[in-house]
Amino acid sequence: MKRNSVPWQFLEEYRGKQFSGQWPTLPELFLISRSRFPESSCFTVYSPERVSLNYTQAVEKIRAVALFLRNNGLETGDRAAVCGLNSPEWAIAYLGILWAGGVVVPIDAALHDGEVKNLIQAADAGFLFLDGDRKTGIDVSLHAVVTLTAGSENYIYTLESPGQEVLAVPEFRDDQELAAILFTSGTTGNPKGVMLSHRNLVADCFLAQGNLNIRPDDVFYALLPIHHSYSMLAVFIESFSVGAETVFGKRLVVKQILHDLKEARVTMFLGVPMLFNKLLQGIMRGMREKGPVVYGLIRFLMMLSGLVKKIFHLNPGKALFGSILRKASLSSIRICISGGGPLAPSVFKQYNQLGIDFVQGYGLTETSPIVALNPTEQYKETSVGKIIPQTEVKILNPDSAGNGEIAIKGPMVMQGYYNDPEATAEVMEEDGFFRTGDVGYLDGDNYLYLTGRAKNLIVTEGGKNVYPEELEDAFQLYDEIEQILIRGFTLHADVPGERIEALIYPGSDAFGETDDEAIRTRIEAIVSEVNQGLAGYQKIERITVLEEPMEMTTTKKIRRYAVST
């Protein structure tokens, strides 16, 4: 990549004027975007009519929040929690805290009041921004509570700080200082407070653009909970870094999603595998309803379109399948990005065949989170992406197939876990590499392939390694299966090694009023079908059909440690 072609080159114009560090801090970056695009739409919501702030209006509200916090005792480095559904108010609170010199603690709005209270106390937060209907439910001592819901007391847009001038520029912060404490989702244990600096987040934002072209005229859709590192960085921060627009989705409901995509003419759509699977299933179901001949012709054209796109870097799919994409409210989409978990290569391939630049990436909260991202013009369906610039990845103790624990070093790697030096020491090497706990391998082009989580590894009686995630991926496009968890079990205590079982929660939409026996018969048939494509040591031997769904995180990953069946 030529030096003068890097996406962050424009920052040099502002160095020494609006920032002085290696990278701008987050509020400095927002102020730069205000300078470049003062009248451009910034934060938008459909509720149901369109309500939007441009960059100039957003800065005014951010400054007012910062002033309120300073006047109510917030000092540089103090923590302030934000717990609310996706909204422009959430974004204003986040940036207002940073503008005042504070540290943001984003908290999952789906947590119970007691859990929210515990995280506020764990982060030593003295201020709280939350949705109005929860104001009386969280009993904790705070300097101030601000609501994110119009019409409620102490609403964020109507804060008053009489007799004081608005902070004209952000409170000075070095870009290496702490910006946010993000609590991990805890799919494999208790949540930890990941400490991310301004440099972590801003560097990751721009380095990811080394593998992905985003533009000021893009419209991002913030559908996934924005407290999560994936949505926070890849939608919220990426969007304002280039002066683009963020549309905040209110509900993870397909009908509402399709409405928002169409009305806002969204161009950048980020989601998790479960969401993209459901959308694709709907598209393919509509195709099959046209009859076997038409369906066969469409699939042939999809295959042809995919080949042309892959080999010649041309995209005939938008023209060939325009009516299909319009019906699915996807015609304006320029790029789809899947993250937060592994995506089946077949799903990746079919979206690209339909003419959408569909890529997937990889990262963790501890890496801000993006580490790898597939370039749209040079994607590999089976890879989670090409390692982004200025990032080192090494594979620890690789086996004969090249699989080993993935370790990462770069400006996006966290400062550590808040108030937990022991947990930090467990994952940080002396040479600065972060041990992810994920297992995978790199190819010769520096593309990363993910195999699974080290702690989920199943070792068979024959000594073979089986990664549950690889098997679970094979079930992603079956409508009849809503959730699946693969794990090992021991048949006899005196026999070393494990065998493989599947815990399956059937999809209610696919079965309707079907009786239990018929459901189990179909589930067994699907498992048998998948088993035929697996190696002998990977085959599933035991099936448990669940009556209740398994507990999931907000990014729709099963909490494995919570499953006791």
PDB file of C-alpha atoms in Angstrom, residues 85 95 115 129 343 481 499 519 524 556:
ATOM      1  CA  LEU A  85     -31.076   0.984  23.436  1.00  0.00           C
ATOM      2  CA  LEU A  95     -19.108  11.451  22.907  1.00  0.00           C
ATOM      3  CA  GLU A 115     -26.502  -6.791  36.816  1.00  0.00           C
ATOM      4  CA  PHE A 129     -27.008   7.657  31.185  1.00  0.00           C
ATOM      5  CA  LEU A 343     -20.320 -17.608   9.135  1.00  0.00           C
ATOM      6  CA  ILE A 481     -32.719 -25.602  13.471  1.00  0.00           C
ATOM      7  CA  ARG A 499     -17.567 -38.535  21.701  1.00  0.00           C
ATOM      8  CA  ILE A 519     -39.748 -32.913  14.808  1.00  0.00           C
ATOM      9  CA  GLU A 524     -32.229 -36.753  13.077  1.00  0.00           C
ATOM     10  CA  LYS A 556     -26.617 -14.063  19.352  1.00  0.00           C
TER      11      LYS A 556
END
